[in-house]
PDB file of C-alpha atoms and ligand atoms in Angstrom:
ATOM      1  CA  MET A 234     137.790  93.854 102.792  1.00 95.00           C
ATOM      2  CA  LEU A 235     137.420  92.301 106.582  1.00 97.00           C
ATOM      3  CA  LYS A 236     136.857  95.121 109.183  1.00 98.00           C
ATOM      4  CA  ILE A 237     137.832  94.226 112.904  1.00 98.00           C
ATOM      5  CA  GLY A 238     137.233  95.347 116.016  1.00 98.00           C
ATOM      6  CA  VAL A 239     139.024  94.837 118.712  1.00 98.00           C
ATOM      7  CA  LEU A 240     137.973  94.158 122.436  1.00 98.00           C
ATOM      8  CA  VAL A 241     141.188  94.719 125.279  1.00 98.00           C
ATOM      9  CA  SER A 242     141.382  95.527 128.818  1.00 97.00           C
ATOM     10  CA  GLY A 243     145.239  95.201 129.262  1.00 96.00           C
ATOM     11  CA  GLY A 244     147.959  95.789 127.676  1.00 97.00           C
ATOM     12  CA  GLY A 245     147.353  95.071 123.921  1.00 98.00           C
ATOM     13  CA  THR A 246     150.268  92.095 122.796  1.00 98.00           C
ATOM     14  CA  ASN A 247     147.573  90.203 121.588  1.00 98.00           C
ATOM     15  CA  LEU A 248     146.317  93.705 119.609  1.00 98.00           C
ATOM     16  CA  GLN A 249     149.700  95.132 118.785  1.00 98.00           C
ATOM     17  CA  ALA A 250     150.226  91.119 117.110  1.00 98.00           C
ATOM     18  CA  LEU A 251     146.536  92.696 115.094  1.00 98.00           C
ATOM     19  CA  ILE A 252     148.089  95.788 114.146  1.00 98.00           C
ATOM     20  CA  ASP A 253     151.877  94.482 113.166  1.00 97.00           C
ATOM     21  CA  ALA A 254     149.982  91.986 110.436  1.00 97.00           C
ATOM     22  CA  ALA A 255     147.509  94.649 109.559  1.00 95.00           C
ATOM     23  CA  GLN A 256     150.341  96.573 108.497  1.00 94.00           C
ATOM     24  CA  SER A 257     152.827  94.696 106.724  1.00 92.00           C
ATOM     25  CA  LYS A 258     149.940  93.793 104.197  1.00 87.00           C
ATOM     26  CA  THR A 259     150.284  89.764 105.800  1.00 89.00           C
ATOM     27  CA  LEU A 260     146.325  90.375 107.459  1.00 94.00           C
ATOM     28  CA  GLU A 261     143.489  91.610 104.605  1.00 94.00           C
ATOM     29  CA  ALA A 262     141.700  92.655 107.239  1.00 97.00           C
ATOM     30  CA  GLU A 263     140.960  96.727 109.019  1.00 97.00           C
ATOM     31  CA  ILE A 264     141.228  97.637 112.500  1.00 98.00           C
ATOM     32  CA  ALA A 265     137.744  99.282 112.434  1.00 98.00           C
ATOM     33  CA  VAL A 266     138.015 100.256 116.229  1.00 98.00           C
ATOM     34  CA  VAL A 267     139.961  99.116 119.652  1.00 98.00           C
ATOM     35  CA  VAL A 268     137.119  99.040 122.499  1.00 98.00           C
ATOM     36  CA  SER A 269     138.508  98.625 125.926  1.00 98.00           C
ATOM     37  CA  SER A 270     137.145  97.731 128.947  1.00 98.00           C
ATOM     38  CA  SER A 271     138.909 100.157 130.922  1.00 98.00           C
ATOM     39  CA  PRO A 272     139.868 103.984 130.760  1.00 98.00           C
ATOM     40  CA  ASN A 273     143.781 103.269 131.200  1.00 96.00           C
ATOM     41  CA  ALA A 274     144.599 100.462 129.241  1.00 98.00           C
ATOM     42  CA  TYR A 275     148.118 100.823 127.311  1.00 98.00           C
ATOM     43  CA  ALA A 276     146.080  98.627 125.011  1.00 98.00           C
ATOM     44  CA  LEU A 277     144.374 102.506 123.521  1.00 98.00           C
ATOM     45  CA  GLU A 278     147.413 104.095 123.532  1.00 98.00           C
ATOM     46  CA  ARG A 279     148.425 101.493 121.278  1.00 98.00           C
ATOM     47  CA  ALA A 280     145.474 101.735 118.789  1.00 98.00           C
ATOM     48  CA  ARG A 281     146.619 105.943 119.076  1.00 98.00           C
ATOM     49  CA  ARG A 282     149.608 105.260 117.831  1.00 98.00           C
ATOM     50  CA  HIS A 283     148.162 103.299 114.745  1.00 98.00           C
ATOM     51  CA  GLY A 284     145.867 105.981 113.806  1.00 98.00           C
ATOM     52  CA  ILE A 285     143.454 103.082 114.741  1.00 98.00           C
ATOM     53  CA  GLU A 286     140.081 104.476 116.344  1.00 98.00           C
ATOM     54  CA  ALA A 287     140.298 103.789 119.728  1.00 98.00           C
ATOM     55  CA  VAL A 288     137.263 103.977 122.799  1.00 98.00           C
ATOM     56  CA  CYS A 289     136.571 102.678 126.281  1.00 98.00           C
ATOM     57  CA  VAL A 290     133.269 101.002 127.688  1.00 98.00           C
ATOM     58  CA  ARG A 291     133.047 101.092 130.685  1.00 98.00           C
ATOM     59  CA  ARG A 292     130.486  98.062 132.595  1.00 98.00           C
ATOM     60  CA  ARG A 293     130.114  99.576 135.929  1.00 98.00           C
ATOM     61  CA  ASP A 294     128.421 102.666 133.353  1.00 98.00           C
ATOM     62  CA  TYR A 295     125.293  99.608 132.143  1.00 98.00           C
ATOM     63  CA  ALA A 296     122.847  99.360 134.321  1.00 98.00           C
ATOM     64  CA  SER A 297     122.039  95.791 132.927  1.00 98.00           C
ATOM     65  CA  GLN A 298     124.056  93.447 130.578  1.00 98.00           C
ATOM     66  CA  ASP A 299     121.385  94.515 127.268  1.00 98.00           C
ATOM     67  CA  GLY A 300     122.234  98.014 128.153  1.00 98.00           C
ATOM     68  CA  TYR A 301     126.036  97.490 127.647  1.00 98.00           C
ATOM     69  CA  ASP A 302     125.573  95.322 125.319  1.00 98.00           C
ATOM     70  CA  ALA A 303     123.823  96.676 123.486  1.00 98.00           C
ATOM     71  CA  ALA A 304     126.145 100.286 123.536  1.00 98.00           C
ATOM     72  CA  MET A 305     128.562  97.756 122.614  1.00 98.00           C
ATOM     73  CA  VAL A 306     126.843  96.325 119.348  1.00 98.00           C
ATOM     74  CA  GLN A 307     125.956 100.045 118.452  1.00 98.00           C
ATOM     75  CA  ILE A 308     129.722 100.697 118.305  1.00 98.00           C
ATOM     76  CA  LEU A 309     130.997  97.963 116.148  1.00 98.00           C
ATOM     77  CA  LYS A 310     128.165  97.573 113.892  1.00 98.00           C
ATOM     78  CA  GLY A 311     128.286 101.845 113.671  1.00 98.00           C
ATOM     79  CA  ARG A 312     131.552 100.866 112.844  1.00 98.00           C
ATOM     80  CA  GLY A 313     131.029  97.972 109.915  1.00 98.00           C
ATOM     81  CA  VAL A 314     132.394  95.747 111.990  1.00 98.00           C
ATOM     82  CA  GLY A 315     132.096  91.617 110.441  1.00 98.00           C
ATOM     83  CA  LEU A 316     134.439  90.409 113.739  1.00 98.00           C
ATOM     84  CA  ALA A 317     134.582  90.532 117.299  1.00 98.00           C
ATOM     85  CA  VAL A 318     137.991  89.601 118.203  1.00 98.00           C
ATOM     86  CA  LEU A 319     138.889  89.376 122.075  1.00 98.00           C
ATOM     87  CA  ALA A 320     142.000  90.354 122.824  1.00 98.00           C
ATOM     88  CA  GLY A 321     142.689  89.913 126.541  1.00 95.00           C
ATOM     89  CA  PHE A 322     139.120  91.305 127.238  1.00 96.00           C
ATOM     90  CA  LEU A 323     137.947  90.243 130.529  1.00 94.00           C
ATOM     91  CA  PRO A 324     134.091  91.709 130.644  1.00 95.00           C
ATOM     92  CA  ILE A 325     131.378  88.880 130.144  1.00 95.00           C
ATOM     93  CA  LEU A 326     129.075  89.623 126.520  1.00 97.00           C
ATOM     94  CA  GLY A 327     125.385  88.795 126.630  1.00 98.00           C
ATOM     95  CA  PRO A 328     123.059  87.265 124.218  1.00 98.00           C
ATOM     96  CA  LEU A 329     121.939  90.281 123.061  1.00 98.00           C
ATOM     97  CA  PHE A 330     125.402  90.651 122.048  1.00 98.00           C
ATOM     98  CA  LEU A 331     126.360  87.761 120.820  1.00 98.00           C
ATOM     99  CA  LYS A 332     122.949  87.095 118.597  1.00 98.00           C
ATOM    100  CA  ALA A 333     124.048  90.236 116.968  1.00 98.00           C
ATOM    101  CA  PHE A 334     127.687  88.962 115.977  1.00 98.00           C
ATOM    102  CA  ASN A 335     126.739  85.027 115.901  1.00 97.00           C
ATOM    103  CA  ARG A 336     129.118  82.887 114.975  1.00 97.00           C
ATOM    104  CA  ARG A 337     131.525  86.659 114.669  1.00 98.00           C
ATOM    105  CA  VAL A 338     133.305  86.613 118.147  1.00 98.00           C
ATOM    106  CA  ILE A 339     136.547  84.859 119.470  1.00 98.00           C
ATOM    107  CA  ASN A 340     138.611  84.854 121.903  1.00 98.00           C
ATOM    108  CA  ILE A 341     142.368  83.445 122.347  1.00 98.00           C
ATOM    109  CA  HIS A 342     142.609  81.705 125.604  1.00 98.00           C
ATOM    110  CA  PRO A 343     145.720  80.583 127.026  1.00 98.00           C
ATOM    111  CA  SER A 344     145.549  77.085 127.126  1.00 98.00           C
ATOM    112  CA  LEU A 345     144.670  73.811 125.261  1.00 98.00           C
ATOM    113  CA  ILE A 346     141.053  74.139 125.350  1.00 98.00           C
ATOM    114  CA  PRO A 347     139.841  72.288 127.450  1.00 98.00           C
ATOM    115  CA  ALA A 348     142.659  72.210 129.667  1.00 98.00           C
ATOM    116  CA  PHE A 349     142.722  75.396 132.902  1.00 98.00           C
ATOM    117  CA  CYS A 350     139.673  77.128 131.559  1.00 97.00           C
ATOM    118  CA  GLY A 351     136.373  78.323 132.672  1.00 94.00           C
ATOM    119  CA  LYS A 352     135.610  80.056 135.730  1.00 91.00           C
ATOM    120  CA  GLY A 353     138.429  82.001 137.325  1.00 91.00           C
ATOM    121  CA  PHE A 354     141.084  80.544 134.796  1.00 95.00           C
ATOM    122  CA  TYR A 355     142.183  83.970 132.599  1.00 92.00           C
ATOM    123  CA  GLY A 356     145.757  85.960 133.290  1.00 93.00           C
ATOM    124  CA  ILE A 357     148.639  84.920 135.021  1.00 97.00           C
ATOM    125  CA  LYS A 358     146.186  82.375 137.081  1.00 97.00           C
ATOM    126  CA  ILE A 359     146.221  79.915 134.228  1.00 98.00           C
ATOM    127  CA  HIS A 360     149.901  79.340 133.140  1.00 98.00           C
ATOM    128  CA  GLU A 361     150.234  79.056 137.746  1.00 98.00           C
ATOM    129  CA  ALA A 362     147.736  75.884 137.753  1.00 98.00           C
ATOM    130  CA  VAL A 363     150.365  74.548 134.530  1.00 98.00           C
ATOM    131  CA  LEU A 364     152.876  75.071 136.568  1.00 98.00           C
ATOM    132  CA  ALA A 365     150.949  73.944 139.437  1.00 98.00           C
ATOM    133  CA  ARG A 366     149.343  70.553 137.855  1.00 98.00           C
ATOM    134  CA  GLY A 367     153.102  69.868 136.085  1.00 98.00           C
ATOM    135  CA  VAL A 368     151.999  69.234 132.630  1.00 98.00           C
ATOM    136  CA  LYS A 369     155.000  69.732 130.805  1.00 98.00           C
ATOM    137  CA  VAL A 370     153.329  70.584 126.933  1.00 98.00           C
ATOM    138  CA  THR A 371     150.828  74.462 127.235  1.00 98.00           C
ATOM    139  CA  GLY A 372     149.965  76.470 124.407  1.00 98.00           C
ATOM    140  CA  ALA A 373     146.987  77.896 123.058  1.00 98.00           C
ATOM    141  CA  THR A 374     143.853  78.709 121.608  1.00 98.00           C
ATOM    142  CA  VAL A 375     141.481  80.744 119.318  1.00 98.00           C
ATOM    143  CA  HIS A 376     137.896  79.997 119.724  1.00 98.00           C
ATOM    144  CA  LEU A 377     134.254  80.871 118.708  1.00 98.00           C
ATOM    145  CA  VAL A 378     132.637  82.810 121.345  1.00 98.00           C
ATOM    146  CA  ASP A 379     129.542  81.384 122.376  1.00 96.00           C
ATOM    147  CA  GLU A 380     127.078  81.992 125.862  1.00 95.00           C
ATOM    148  CA  GLY A 381     130.144  79.190 128.160  1.00 94.00           C
ATOM    149  CA  THR A 382     133.301  80.977 129.685  1.00 94.00           C
ATOM    150  CA  ASP A 383     135.428  79.077 126.752  1.00 95.00           C
ATOM    151  CA  THR A 384     133.281  76.563 125.424  1.00 96.00           C
ATOM    152  CA  GLY A 385     132.677  77.682 121.984  1.00 96.00           C
ATOM    153  CA  PRO A 386     133.688  76.271 118.778  1.00 97.00           C
ATOM    154  CA  ILE A 387     137.796  75.911 119.388  1.00 98.00           C
ATOM    155  CA  LEU A 388     139.554  77.367 115.701  1.00 98.00           C
ATOM    156  CA  LEU A 389     143.174  76.566 116.007  1.00 98.00           C
ATOM    157  CA  GLN A 390     145.282  75.624 118.792  1.00 98.00           C
ATOM    158  CA  LYS A 391     149.510  75.480 119.308  1.00 98.00           C
ATOM    159  CA  ALA A 392     151.139  73.079 121.398  1.00 98.00           C
ATOM    160  CA  VAL A 393     154.133  75.357 123.957  1.00 98.00           C
ATOM    161  CA  ASP A 394     156.507  74.227 126.081  1.00 98.00           C
ATOM    162  CA  VAL A 395     156.919  74.037 129.660  1.00 98.00           C
ATOM    163  CA  LYS A 396     160.201  74.202 130.423  1.00 98.00           C
ATOM    164  CA  GLU A 397     162.272  73.584 133.278  1.00 97.00           C
ATOM    165  CA  GLY A 398     162.731  76.228 135.853  1.00 98.00           C
ATOM    166  CA  ASP A 399     160.068  78.360 134.220  1.00 98.00           C
ATOM    167  CA  THR A 400     157.610  80.843 136.191  1.00 98.00           C
ATOM    168  CA  PRO A 401     154.586  81.593 135.726  1.00 98.00           C
ATOM    169  CA  GLU A 402     155.522  84.751 133.986  1.00 98.00           C
ATOM    170  CA  THR A 403     158.505  82.988 131.448  1.00 98.00           C
ATOM    171  CA  LEU A 404     155.546  80.505 130.492  1.00 98.00           C
ATOM    172  CA  ARG A 405     152.847  83.262 130.165  1.00 98.00           C
ATOM    173  CA  GLN A 406     155.522  84.876 128.097  1.00 98.00           C
ATOM    174  CA  ARG A 407     156.328  81.898 125.923  1.00 98.00           C
ATOM    175  CA  VAL A 408     152.750  81.113 125.569  1.00 98.00           C
ATOM    176  CA  MET A 409     152.298  84.787 124.245  1.00 98.00           C
ATOM    177  CA  GLU A 410     155.055  84.939 121.884  1.00 98.00           C
ATOM    178  CA  GLU A 411     155.035  81.534 120.167  1.00 98.00           C
ATOM    179  CA  GLY A 412     151.844  80.753 120.718  1.00 98.00           C
ATOM    180  CA  GLU A 413     148.326  83.442 120.620  1.00 98.00           C
ATOM    181  CA  TRP A 414     150.484  86.150 118.636  1.00 98.00           C
ATOM    182  CA  GLU A 415     150.852  83.691 115.904  1.00 98.00           C
ATOM    183  CA  LEU A 416     147.321  82.052 116.274  1.00 98.00           C
ATOM    184  CA  LEU A 417     145.238  85.345 116.548  1.00 98.00           C
ATOM    185  CA  PRO A 418     146.509  86.878 113.072  1.00 98.00           C
ATOM    186  CA  GLU A 419     146.104  83.716 111.853  1.00 98.00           C
ATOM    187  CA  ALA A 420     143.153  82.777 113.521  1.00 98.00           C
ATOM    188  CA  VAL A 421     141.327  86.267 111.668  1.00 98.00           C
ATOM    189  CA  ARG A 422     143.647  84.958 107.885  1.00 97.00           C
ATOM    190  CA  MET A 423     141.073  82.676 107.687  1.00 97.00           C
ATOM    191  CA  PHE A 424     137.842  84.398 108.428  1.00 96.00           C
ATOM    192  CA  ALA A 425     138.475  87.280 106.045  1.00 96.00           C
ATOM    193  CA  GLU A 426     139.738  84.360 103.784  1.00 95.00           C
ATOM    194  CA  GLY A 427     136.095  82.497 103.640  1.00 94.00           C
ATOM    195  CA  LEU A 428     138.288  80.050 105.227  1.00 93.00           C
ATOM    196  CA  ILE A 429     135.190  80.096 109.054  1.00 89.00           C
ATOM    197  CA  GLN A 430     131.918  80.424 108.330  1.00 77.00           C
TER     198      GLN A 430
HETATM  199  C1  GRF B  97     147.499  87.633 127.614  1.00 85.91           C
HETATM  200  O1  GRF B  97     147.386  86.368 128.822  1.00 85.91           O
HETATM  201  C2  GRF B  97     145.827  86.872 126.457  1.00 85.91           C
HETATM  202  O2  GRF B  97     145.866  85.174 126.472  1.00 85.91           O
HETATM  203  C3  GRF B  97     144.289  86.427 127.769  1.00 85.91           C
HETATM  204  O3  GRF B  97     144.498  87.729 128.697  1.00 85.91           O
HETATM  205  C4  GRF B  97     146.134  88.685 128.759  1.00 85.91           C
HETATM  206  C5  GRF B  97     147.023  90.409 128.163  1.00 85.91           C
HETATM  207  O4  GRF B  97     146.454  90.281 126.917  1.00 85.91           O
HETATM  208  N1  GRF B  97     143.445  86.470 126.842  1.00 85.91           N
HETATM  209  P1  GRF B  97     146.628  91.379 125.892  1.00 85.91           P
HETATM  210  O5  GRF B  97     148.302  91.956 125.728  1.00 85.91           O
HETATM  211  O6  GRF B  97     145.874  92.269 126.591  1.00 85.91           O
HETATM  212  O7  GRF B  97     147.113  91.290 124.438  1.00 85.91           O
END
């Protein structure tokens, strides 16, 4: 069975979607470990509540990118992880990590890449920019992670309507509910079923 490592930094709602999918057997994959970049990320609590090993690895505890990458690789490879899933994960993963998990790192981004992505576009800022630009449709994207920011090959996308009166918060919630929480488990399922090489 495919073992995944989920990398988190915050609330962990995307992690929760993966936990729910794995537990309801609609996803033939095992979450072997959750690695948080922050010690007080609620995502850690979600993992522990479901008996999933949860560890914190802080970027600032490592003098170099390679040192950080090596620690992250060791944690995942040591648990037989075959796919790294970034779910609200903020730190940069460097070339050493990406080489160890070549084409086996995916990320969920809350917009329709190539719109509203790249440096500075993360979290609520994305939805603020969407509303400021006045687009009528936004959405979510799952892509392979490469050395750039939100630049890897696109795997899945889903459009989500912007509604009259939306605030950044109401829009973020809809993009998560209708986009992210559906696409991320679906992308892991595709890897688990060998549909993505
Ligand atoms: C979400 O908006 C997700 O799209 C982005 O990080 C935010 C927090 O995700 N990548 P989560 O609730 O921690 O999964």
